[in-house]
Amino acid sequence: MSSTPEIRELAMQSNAWPFQEAEKLIKRLERSGKDKDVIVFETGYGPSGLPHIGTFGEVARTTMVRNAFELLTGKKTKIICFSDDMDGLRKVPDNLPNQEMLGKYIGMPLTKVPDPFGTHESFAHHNNARLINFLDGFGFDYEFISATDAYKSGDMDDTLLKMLNAYEKIMNVILPTLGEERRKTYSPFLPICPRTGIVLQVPMVDRNLEKGTVSYIDEETNETVEVPVTGGHCKMQWKADWAMRWSGLGVDYEMAGKDLSESVKLSSAITRILGDTPPEGLSYELFLDEKGSKISKSKGNGISMEEWLQYGTQESLSLYMYQSPRKAKKLYFDVIPKTVDEYLNHLSKYPALEGKQKYASPIWHIHGDNPPEEKVPVTFALLLNLVSASNAENKETLWGFISNYSKGATPEEYPLLDQLVGYALVYYENFVKPNKKYRTATPFEIEALELLKAEIEKIPEDAEANEFQTAVFSVGKEKKYENLREWFGALYEILLGQKEGPRMGSFIALYGKQKFLDLINQSIIRV
């Protein structure tokens, strides 16, 4: 990204959160006094369940901070996506096939658990591949690291030996945070049992710093077992593992969910014990499902990445991740149409932005200096209502309305709009149609509809949307609606069978004057 002192000043004045995070990282690097060739950003992924939208969100947001940092500093950076795939399988996620088979592998490293889908070498390989395919599809620039590979290749050996030497200090950080029973069995090192292959959570009975080993008692054989801490014979317990990655990989920035705030503090303390500076980072709020519960990859609640992309664009998902990361947000299917239209609105306004406003726009953080230039003449909400009113089942039918509304518009000229047309058909079929419920008009509402019909009939077929909107407003006022929202709400329920709807004037212009009059006539006949 091209940068000048003037651009950097404008970017900082924008107060966009990625630039604020980048500034925090700049100050951290200045305090360290180190001049690194490459600044390392990290995101972590626990492949105990299928990749979910929160995993994507962390990579997307980290990329936004990375781009902001590069603009401000011009320094080289990289993002590491680290999969903790050597973790033991604690429980079988509810949303997976072959539950009984998976239950036999509780405690085994995820890279040793068979793939319940039968397509990959292991359960972890399956989940890692799904994550990689998705991130690649978005064009993210990252380096994927498997914990299993990092441990077994020896890349973490030096750090693991440092941690063995600092064993007592690390224990002094963690033990005060544990209950009495857990303290008796806790060890930051988790040996991989040579006999069973299970990741063990057992107390250490001996440590040999010269040999680089730890010893524990096998509960089944009652024998003392000595294993190296290096070469993949042990993995680190969660908070110690995080510190190992920060220290061993030289991580400068990693964000984390607010639920991990205490873990960040403890891992930071361990990182300092190892003689390193903990990374800078953002504490973001969690995504909630429609019931207000935290989204969990093991429960499979909420929306998956694939599901979002059935109904909305990649860019709309990126916008959702950009918006208010410190605020807990509900993430359910109703959010998608709203976010798609918010993206289109930001995109349409971007060309007119200047100075710091440009860097305050989500569009810069999604696209950088090269956003798409396509203008979309129809909102997604309007398309959904067009599908609803017309009962269209294919793109061709919808494009007939669109080309009449926006003269000469074609799918070739508006590829983004053509995408939205496809999304609208699928979204309507799965979410709108099953919940459609037409309400019978009251005698008072029939009078209002008859009056609206008379007013619309006076307007030319090719009139602008505002002219139709004015007619709808005037009827509502003439019929003495105290709150015009009640009038519009009645139209949505009676004509479209929905609680909410589009700007009515735009809908009439898109759907067509005569077809709208037909809707009114049908609603009156139903009475």
Coordinates of C-alpha atoms in Angstrom, one line a residue:
M1 CA 0.0 0.0 0.0
S2 CA 1.4 3.4 -1.0
S3 CA 1.9 5.7 2.0
T4 CA 3.1 9.3 2.6
P5 CA 3.4 11.3 5.9
E6 CA 0.2 13.1 4.8
I7 CA -1.7 9.8 4.3
R8 CA -0.5 8.4 7.6
E9 CA -1.7 11.5 9.4
L10 CA -5.1 11.3 7.8
A11 CA -5.3 7.6 8.6
M12 CA -4.6 8.3 12.3
Q13 CA -7.2 11.1 12.3
S14 CA -9.9 8.7 11.1
N15 CA -10.1 7.1 14.5
A16 CA -11.0 3.8 12.8
W17 CA -10.3 1.0 15.2
P18 CA -7.7 -0.9 13.0
F19 CA -5.5 2.2 12.9
Q20 CA -5.9 2.6 16.7
E21 CA -4.7 -1.0 17.1
A22 CA -1.9 -0.4 14.7
E23 CA -0.8 2.6 16.7
K24 CA -0.7 0.4 19.9
L25 CA 1.5 -2.1 18.1
I26 CA 3.9 0.7 16.9
K27 CA 4.3 1.9 20.5
R28 CA 5.0 -1.6 21.7
L29 CA 7.7 -2.0 19.1
E30 CA 9.2 1.3 20.1
R31 CA 9.3 0.3 23.7
S32 CA 11.0 -3.0 22.9
G33 CA 13.9 -1.2 21.1
K34 CA 14.1 -4.1 18.6
D35 CA 14.2 -3.5 14.9
K36 CA 12.5 -6.6 13.5
D37 CA 12.6 -7.4 9.8
V38 CA 9.1 -8.9 9.8
I39 CA 6.3 -8.1 12.2
V40 CA 4.3 -11.2 13.2
F41 CA 0.6 -11.3 13.6
E42 CA -1.0 -14.5 14.8
T43 CA -4.5 -16.0 15.0
G44 CA -5.3 -19.3 16.7
Y45 CA -7.7 -22.0 15.7
G46 CA -8.9 -24.9 17.8
P47 CA -9.9 -27.7 15.3
S48 CA -12.1 -29.6 17.9
G49 CA -15.2 -28.6 15.9
L50 CA -15.9 -27.5 12.4
P51 CA -14.5 -24.0 11.5
H52 CA -17.1 -21.4 12.4
I53 CA -17.6 -17.8 11.6
G54 CA -15.8 -16.5 14.6
T55 CA -12.6 -18.2 13.3
F56 CA -13.0 -16.3 10.1
G57 CA -13.7 -13.1 11.9
E58 CA -10.4 -13.3 13.8
V59 CA -8.4 -13.6 10.6
A60 CA -10.4 -10.9 8.9
R61 CA -10.0 -8.4 11.7
T62 CA -6.3 -9.3 12.2
T63 CA -5.8 -8.6 8.5
M64 CA -7.5 -5.2 8.9
V65 CA -5.0 -4.3 11.6
R66 CA -2.2 -5.6 9.6
N67 CA -3.1 -3.5 6.6
A68 CA -3.5 -0.4 8.8
F69 CA -0.1 -1.1 10.4
E70 CA 1.6 -1.5 6.9
L71 CA 0.1 1.8 5.8
L72 CA 1.4 3.6 8.9
T73 CA 4.9 2.1 8.9
G74 CA 5.7 0.5 5.6
K75 CA 7.2 -2.5 7.5
K76 CA 7.0 -6.1 6.3
T77 CA 4.4 -8.3 8.1
K78 CA 3.0 -11.7 8.1
I79 CA 0.0 -13.5 9.6
I80 CA 0.4 -16.9 11.1
C81 CA -2.8 -19.0 11.4
F82 CA -1.9 -21.5 14.1
S83 CA -4.0 -24.7 14.5
D84 CA -3.9 -26.3 17.9
D85 CA -4.4 -29.7 16.4
M86 CA -2.3 -31.6 18.9
D87 CA -4.9 -30.9 21.5
G88 CA -6.6 -34.0 22.9
L89 CA -10.3 -34.6 21.9
R90 CA -12.2 -33.6 25.1
K91 CA -15.7 -34.4 23.9
V92 CA -17.5 -35.3 20.7
P93 CA -19.2 -32.2 19.1
D94 CA -22.9 -32.7 18.7
N95 CA -23.0 -31.7 15.1
L96 CA -20.7 -34.5 13.7
P97 CA -21.5 -37.9 12.2
N98 CA -20.1 -41.1 13.5
Q99 CA -20.5 -40.1 17.2
E100 CA -19.9 -43.6 18.5
M101 CA -16.7 -44.0 16.6
L102 CA -15.4 -40.6 17.7
G103 CA -16.2 -41.5 21.3
K104 CA -13.5 -44.2 21.3
Y105 CA -10.8 -41.5 20.6
I106 CA -11.4 -39.2 23.6
G107 CA -8.1 -37.9 24.8
M108 CA -6.2 -38.6 21.6
P109 CA -4.5 -35.7 19.7
L110 CA -6.9 -34.4 17.1
T111 CA -4.5 -35.4 14.3
K112 CA -4.8 -39.0 15.5
V113 CA -8.6 -39.0 15.6
P114 CA -10.2 -40.5 12.4
D115 CA -12.1 -38.1 10.2
P116 CA -15.8 -38.8 10.8
F117 CA -16.5 -37.5 7.2
G118 CA -14.0 -40.0 5.8
T119 CA -12.3 -37.5 3.5
H120 CA -9.1 -36.7 5.2
E121 CA -6.2 -38.3 7.2
S122 CA -7.7 -37.2 10.5
F123 CA -10.4 -35.1 12.1
A124 CA -7.9 -32.2 12.5
H125 CA -6.8 -32.5 8.9
H126 CA -10.4 -32.3 7.8
N127 CA -11.1 -29.2 9.8
N128 CA -7.8 -27.6 8.9
A129 CA -8.5 -28.1 5.2
R130 CA -12.0 -26.5 5.5
L131 CA -10.5 -23.5 7.2
I132 CA -7.6 -23.2 4.6
N133 CA -10.0 -23.5 1.7
F134 CA -12.3 -20.8 3.1
L135 CA -9.4 -18.4 3.9
D136 CA -7.9 -19.0 0.5
G137 CA -11.3 -18.3 -1.1
F138 CA -11.2 -14.9 0.5
G139 CA -7.7 -14.2 -0.7
F140 CA -6.2 -13.9 2.8
D141 CA -2.4 -13.7 2.9
Y142 CA -1.3 -16.0 5.8
E143 CA 1.0 -18.8 6.8
F144 CA -0.7 -21.9 8.2
I145 CA 1.1 -23.7 11.0
S146 CA -0.1 -27.0 12.4
A147 CA 0.8 -27.5 16.1
T148 CA 1.5 -31.1 15.5
D149 CA 4.1 -30.2 12.8
A150 CA 5.5 -27.4 15.0
Y151 CA 6.0 -29.7 18.0
K152 CA 7.2 -32.8 16.0
S153 CA 9.6 -30.9 13.6
G154 CA 11.5 -29.4 16.6
D155 CA 10.6 -25.8 15.8
M156 CA 9.4 -25.4 19.4
D157 CA 12.2 -27.4 21.0
D158 CA 14.3 -24.4 22.2
T159 CA 11.3 -22.7 23.7
L160 CA 10.1 -25.9 25.3
L161 CA 13.5 -26.4 27.0
K162 CA 13.4 -22.8 28.3
M163 CA 9.9 -23.6 29.7
L164 CA 11.3 -26.7 31.4
N165 CA 14.0 -24.6 33.0
A166 CA 11.3 -22.1 34.1
Y167 CA 8.9 -24.9 35.4
E168 CA 8.6 -23.6 38.9
K169 CA 8.0 -20.0 37.9
I170 CA 5.3 -21.1 35.4
M171 CA 3.7 -23.2 38.1
N172 CA 3.7 -20.2 40.5
V173 CA 1.7 -18.2 37.9
I174 CA -0.9 -20.9 37.1
L175 CA -1.5 -22.7 40.4
P176 CA -3.1 -19.7 42.3
T177 CA -5.8 -19.6 39.6
L178 CA -6.8 -23.3 40.1
G179 CA -9.0 -25.1 42.5
E180 CA -7.5 -27.3 45.2
E181 CA -8.1 -30.6 43.4
R182 CA -6.8 -29.4 40.1
R183 CA -3.6 -28.1 41.7
K184 CA -2.8 -31.6 42.7
T185 CA -2.6 -32.9 39.1
Y186 CA -1.7 -29.8 37.2
S187 CA 1.4 -29.6 35.0
P188 CA 2.2 -27.2 32.2
F189 CA 3.6 -30.2 30.2
L190 CA 1.1 -32.8 28.9
P191 CA 3.0 -36.0 27.9
I192 CA 1.8 -38.0 25.0
C193 CA 1.5 -41.5 26.5
P194 CA 3.9 -43.8 24.6
R195 CA 1.6 -46.8 25.3
T196 CA -1.8 -45.4 24.4
G197 CA -1.1 -42.2 22.4
I198 CA -3.4 -40.2 24.7
V199 CA -2.6 -36.6 25.7
L200 CA -2.2 -37.0 29.5
Q201 CA -3.1 -34.6 32.2
V202 CA -1.0 -36.0 35.0
P203 CA 1.3 -34.5 37.7
M204 CA 5.1 -34.6 37.0
V205 CA 7.1 -36.6 39.6
D206 CA 10.5 -35.6 38.2
R207 CA 12.3 -33.3 35.8
N208 CA 15.7 -33.7 34.3
L209 CA 17.0 -30.4 32.9
E210 CA 20.2 -32.0 31.4
K211 CA 18.3 -34.6 29.5
G212 CA 15.3 -32.3 28.8
T213 CA 12.8 -34.8 30.1
V214 CA 9.8 -35.0 32.5
S215 CA 8.6 -38.1 34.3
Y216 CA 5.1 -39.2 35.5
I217 CA 3.5 -42.4 36.8
D218 CA 1.4 -44.4 34.4
E219 CA -1.9 -44.8 36.3
E220 CA -2.6 -48.2 34.7
T221 CA 0.8 -49.8 34.9
N222 CA 2.0 -47.9 38.0
E223 CA 5.3 -47.5 36.2
T224 CA 7.4 -44.3 36.1
V225 CA 7.6 -43.1 32.5
E226 CA 10.2 -40.6 31.3
V227 CA 9.6 -38.7 28.1
P228 CA 11.4 -35.8 26.4
V229 CA 9.6 -32.4 26.4
T230 CA 10.9 -32.0 22.8
G231 CA 10.1 -33.6 19.4
G232 CA 6.4 -33.9 19.9
H233 CA 6.6 -36.2 23.0
C234 CA 4.8 -33.5 25.1
K235 CA 2.5 -30.6 24.3
M236 CA 1.9 -27.6 26.6
Q237 CA -1.2 -27.0 28.6
W238 CA -3.4 -24.3 27.0
K239 CA -2.1 -21.1 28.7
A240 CA 1.5 -22.2 28.6
D241 CA 1.0 -23.3 25.0
W242 CA -0.1 -19.8 24.1
A243 CA 3.0 -18.3 25.7
M244 CA 5.2 -20.9 23.9
R245 CA 3.8 -19.8 20.6
W246 CA 4.2 -16.1 21.4
S247 CA 7.8 -16.6 22.4
G248 CA 8.8 -19.3 19.9
L249 CA 7.2 -17.6 16.9
G250 CA 8.1 -14.0 17.9
V251 CA 4.4 -12.9 17.9
D252 CA 3.9 -9.2 18.0
Y253 CA 0.1 -9.0 17.7
E254 CA -2.8 -11.3 18.5
M255 CA -6.4 -10.4 19.4
A256 CA -8.6 -12.6 21.5
G257 CA -12.2 -12.9 22.7
K258 CA -13.2 -11.2 25.9
D259 CA -13.8 -14.6 27.4
L260 CA -10.1 -15.2 27.2
S261 CA -9.0 -12.1 29.1
E262 CA -7.7 -14.0 32.1
S263 CA -5.9 -16.4 29.8
V264 CA -4.2 -13.5 28.0
K265 CA -3.0 -12.2 31.4
L266 CA -1.5 -15.5 32.5
S267 CA 0.0 -16.3 29.1
S268 CA 1.5 -12.8 29.1
A269 CA 3.1 -13.4 32.5
I270 CA 4.6 -16.7 31.3
T271 CA 5.9 -15.0 28.2
R272 CA 7.7 -12.4 30.4
I273 CA 9.2 -15.3 32.4
L274 CA 10.7 -16.6 29.2
G275 CA 12.3 -13.2 28.7
D276 CA 10.0 -12.0 25.9
T277 CA 7.4 -9.2 25.5
P278 CA 3.8 -10.4 25.2
P279 CA 2.1 -9.3 21.9
E280 CA -0.2 -6.3 21.6
G281 CA -3.9 -7.2 21.0
L282 CA -7.6 -6.4 20.9
S283 CA -10.1 -7.9 23.3
Y284 CA -13.2 -8.4 21.2
E285 CA -16.7 -9.3 22.3
L286 CA -18.3 -12.6 21.4
F287 CA -20.9 -13.4 18.8
L288 CA -24.3 -14.5 20.1
D289 CA -27.0 -16.7 18.5
E290 CA -30.6 -15.7 18.1
K291 CA -31.2 -16.7 21.8
G292 CA -28.4 -14.6 23.1
S293 CA -26.1 -17.5 23.8
K294 CA -22.4 -17.6 23.0
I295 CA -21.7 -19.2 19.6
S296 CA -19.7 -22.4 20.1
K297 CA -17.9 -24.5 17.5
S298 CA -18.6 -27.6 19.4
K299 CA -22.4 -26.9 19.7
G300 CA -22.6 -25.7 16.1
N301 CA -25.1 -23.0 17.0
G302 CA -25.1 -19.7 15.1
I303 CA -24.2 -19.3 11.4
S304 CA -21.3 -21.1 9.6
M305 CA -19.2 -19.3 7.1
E306 CA -20.7 -21.4 4.3
E307 CA -24.2 -20.6 5.4
W308 CA -23.5 -16.8 5.3
L309 CA -22.2 -17.2 1.8
Q310 CA -25.4 -19.0 0.7
Y311 CA -27.3 -15.8 1.3
G312 CA -24.9 -12.9 1.2
T313 CA -21.6 -11.6 -0.3
Q314 CA -18.1 -12.1 1.0
E315 CA -17.8 -8.4 1.4
S316 CA -20.9 -8.2 3.6
L317 CA -19.4 -10.8 5.9
S318 CA -16.2 -8.7 6.1
L319 CA -18.2 -5.6 6.9
Y320 CA -20.0 -7.5 9.7
M321 CA -16.6 -8.4 11.2
Y322 CA -15.4 -4.8 10.9
Q323 CA -18.3 -3.3 12.7
S324 CA -18.0 -2.7 16.5
P325 CA -15.6 -5.5 17.5
R326 CA -15.8 -4.5 21.1
K327 CA -19.6 -4.9 21.1
A328 CA -21.4 -8.3 21.6
K329 CA -23.5 -8.8 18.5
K330 CA -26.2 -11.3 17.6
L331 CA -25.3 -13.4 14.6
Y332 CA -28.3 -15.0 13.0
F333 CA -29.8 -15.2 9.5
D334 CA -31.8 -12.0 9.8
V335 CA -28.5 -10.0 10.0
I336 CA -27.5 -11.0 6.5
P337 CA -29.8 -8.8 4.3
K338 CA -29.3 -5.8 6.6
T339 CA -25.5 -6.2 6.4
V340 CA -25.5 -6.7 2.6
D341 CA -27.4 -3.4 2.2
E342 CA -25.1 -1.6 4.6
Y343 CA -22.2 -2.7 2.5
L344 CA -23.8 -1.4 -0.7
N345 CA -24.5 1.9 1.0
H346 CA -20.9 2.3 2.2
L347 CA -19.7 1.3 -1.3
S348 CA -21.9 3.9 -3.0
K349 CA -20.7 6.7 -0.7
Y350 CA -17.0 5.8 -0.9
P351 CA -16.0 7.7 -4.1
A352 CA -17.1 11.0 -2.7
L353 CA -15.1 10.6 0.6
E354 CA -11.9 12.6 1.1
G355 CA -9.2 12.9 3.6
K356 CA -9.6 11.1 6.9
Q357 CA -13.2 10.1 5.9
K358 CA -11.8 7.7 3.4
Y359 CA -9.8 5.8 6.0
A360 CA -12.7 5.9 8.4
S361 CA -14.9 4.0 5.9
P362 CA -15.2 0.2 6.2
I363 CA -14.7 0.0 2.5
W364 CA -11.0 0.9 2.8
H365 CA -10.5 -1.7 5.5
I366 CA -12.2 -4.3 3.3
H367 CA -10.8 -3.4 -0.1
G368 CA -7.8 -1.1 0.5
D369 CA -7.2 1.5 -2.2
N370 CA -9.0 -0.6 -4.9
P371 CA -12.7 -1.0 -4.1
P372 CA -15.1 -2.2 -6.8
E373 CA -16.7 0.6 -8.8
E374 CA -20.0 -1.1 -9.6
K375 CA -23.2 0.8 -8.5
V376 CA -26.2 -1.3 -7.6
P377 CA -29.5 0.4 -8.4
V378 CA -31.6 -2.0 -6.2
T379 CA -31.1 -2.8 -2.5
F380 CA -31.1 -6.4 -1.3
A381 CA -34.2 -5.7 0.9
L382 CA -36.0 -4.5 -2.2
L383 CA -35.0 -7.6 -4.1
L384 CA -36.3 -9.9 -1.3
N385 CA -39.7 -8.1 -1.5
L386 CA -39.7 -8.3 -5.2
V387 CA -39.3 -12.1 -5.0
S388 CA -42.0 -12.2 -2.4
A389 CA -44.6 -10.2 -4.4
S390 CA -43.8 -11.7 -7.8
N391 CA -43.3 -15.3 -6.6
A392 CA -40.3 -15.4 -8.9
E393 CA -38.4 -18.7 -9.0
N394 CA -35.5 -17.8 -11.3
K395 CA -33.1 -14.9 -12.1
E396 CA -34.7 -14.2 -15.5
T397 CA -38.0 -13.2 -14.0
L398 CA -36.4 -10.8 -11.5
W399 CA -34.1 -9.3 -14.2
G400 CA -37.3 -8.6 -16.2
F401 CA -38.4 -6.3 -13.4
I402 CA -35.0 -4.8 -12.8
S403 CA -34.3 -4.0 -16.5
N404 CA -37.7 -2.2 -16.6
Y405 CA -36.9 -0.3 -13.5
S406 CA -33.3 0.6 -14.4
K407 CA -33.5 0.9 -18.2
G408 CA -31.3 -1.4 -20.1
A409 CA -29.7 -3.0 -16.9
T410 CA -28.3 -6.5 -17.6
P411 CA -26.5 -9.2 -15.5
E412 CA -23.4 -8.6 -17.5
E413 CA -23.4 -4.8 -16.7
Y414 CA -24.2 -5.4 -13.0
P415 CA -22.4 -8.7 -11.9
L416 CA -22.7 -7.8 -8.2
L417 CA -26.5 -7.2 -8.6
D418 CA -26.7 -10.5 -10.4
Q419 CA -25.1 -12.2 -7.4
L420 CA -27.6 -10.5 -5.1
V421 CA -30.5 -11.7 -7.3
G422 CA -29.3 -15.3 -6.7
Y423 CA -28.9 -14.7 -3.0
A424 CA -32.4 -13.2 -2.8
L425 CA -34.1 -16.2 -4.4
V426 CA -32.4 -18.6 -2.0
Y427 CA -32.9 -16.4 1.1
Y428 CA -36.6 -15.9 0.3
E429 CA -37.2 -19.6 -0.2
N430 CA -35.6 -20.6 3.1
F431 CA -36.5 -17.7 5.5
V432 CA -39.2 -15.5 4.1
K433 CA -41.6 -17.8 2.4
P434 CA -42.1 -20.2 5.4
N435 CA -43.0 -17.3 7.6
K436 CA -45.3 -15.3 5.2
K437 CA -48.7 -14.6 6.8
Y438 CA -51.1 -12.3 5.1
R439 CA -53.4 -10.3 7.3
T440 CA -56.9 -9.4 6.3
A441 CA -57.5 -5.7 6.0
T442 CA -59.9 -4.0 8.4
P443 CA -62.8 -1.9 7.0
F444 CA -60.8 1.2 7.8
E445 CA -57.7 -0.2 6.0
I446 CA -59.8 -1.1 3.0
E447 CA -60.9 2.5 2.7
A448 CA -57.2 3.5 2.9
L449 CA -56.2 0.9 0.2
E450 CA -59.0 2.2 -2.1
L451 CA -57.7 5.7 -1.7
L452 CA -54.1 4.6 -2.3
K453 CA -55.3 2.8 -5.4
A454 CA -56.9 5.9 -6.7
E455 CA -53.8 8.0 -6.0
I456 CA -51.4 5.5 -7.6
E457 CA -53.7 5.3 -10.7
K458 CA -53.1 9.0 -11.3
I459 CA -49.3 8.5 -11.5
P460 CA -47.6 7.6 -14.8
E461 CA -46.2 4.1 -15.1
D462 CA -42.6 5.3 -15.5
A463 CA -42.7 7.8 -12.6
E464 CA -39.8 8.1 -10.2
A465 CA -39.9 6.1 -6.9
N466 CA -40.3 9.4 -4.9
E467 CA -43.6 10.2 -6.7
F468 CA -45.0 6.9 -5.6
Q469 CA -43.6 7.3 -2.1
T470 CA -45.3 10.7 -1.8
A471 CA -48.6 9.2 -2.8
V472 CA -48.3 6.5 -0.1
F473 CA -47.4 9.2 2.5
S474 CA -50.2 11.5 1.6
V475 CA -52.8 8.7 1.9
G476 CA -51.5 7.8 5.4
K477 CA -51.7 11.4 6.4
E478 CA -55.2 11.9 4.9
K479 CA -56.4 8.8 6.8
K480 CA -55.1 10.4 10.0
Y481 CA -52.6 7.8 11.0
E482 CA -50.9 9.2 14.1
N483 CA -47.8 7.2 13.4
L484 CA -47.1 6.6 9.7
R485 CA -45.2 3.5 10.6
E486 CA -48.5 1.9 11.4
W487 CA -49.7 2.6 7.9
F488 CA -46.6 1.2 6.2
G489 CA -46.7 -1.8 8.6
A490 CA -50.3 -2.5 7.5
L491 CA -49.2 -2.4 3.8
Y492 CA -46.4 -4.9 4.5
E493 CA -48.7 -7.3 6.3
I494 CA -51.7 -7.0 4.0
L495 CA -49.9 -6.9 0.6
L496 CA -46.7 -8.8 1.3
G497 CA -47.5 -11.0 4.3
Q498 CA -44.5 -9.7 6.2
K499 CA -43.9 -7.6 9.3
E500 CA -41.3 -5.4 7.6
G501 CA -40.6 -4.3 4.1
P502 CA -38.8 -1.9 1.7
R503 CA -39.3 1.7 1.0
M504 CA -42.7 1.5 -0.6
G505 CA -42.1 4.0 -3.4
S506 CA -39.0 2.1 -4.5
F507 CA -40.9 -1.2 -4.4
I508 CA -43.8 0.2 -6.6
A509 CA -41.3 1.6 -9.1
L510 CA -39.5 -1.7 -9.3
Y511 CA -42.5 -4.1 -9.2
G512 CA -44.5 -1.9 -11.6
K513 CA -47.5 0.3 -11.1
Q514 CA -50.1 -2.1 -12.5
K515 CA -48.8 -5.1 -10.7
F516 CA -48.9 -3.1 -7.4
L517 CA -52.5 -2.2 -8.1
D518 CA -53.2 -5.9 -8.7
L519 CA -51.8 -6.6 -5.2
I520 CA -54.2 -4.1 -3.7
N521 CA -57.1 -5.6 -5.6
Q522 CA -56.2 -9.1 -4.4
S523 CA -56.0 -8.0 -0.8
I524 CA -59.5 -6.4 -1.0
I525 CA -60.9 -9.5 -2.7
R526 CA -59.6 -11.6 0.2
V527 CA -61.8 -9.7 2.5

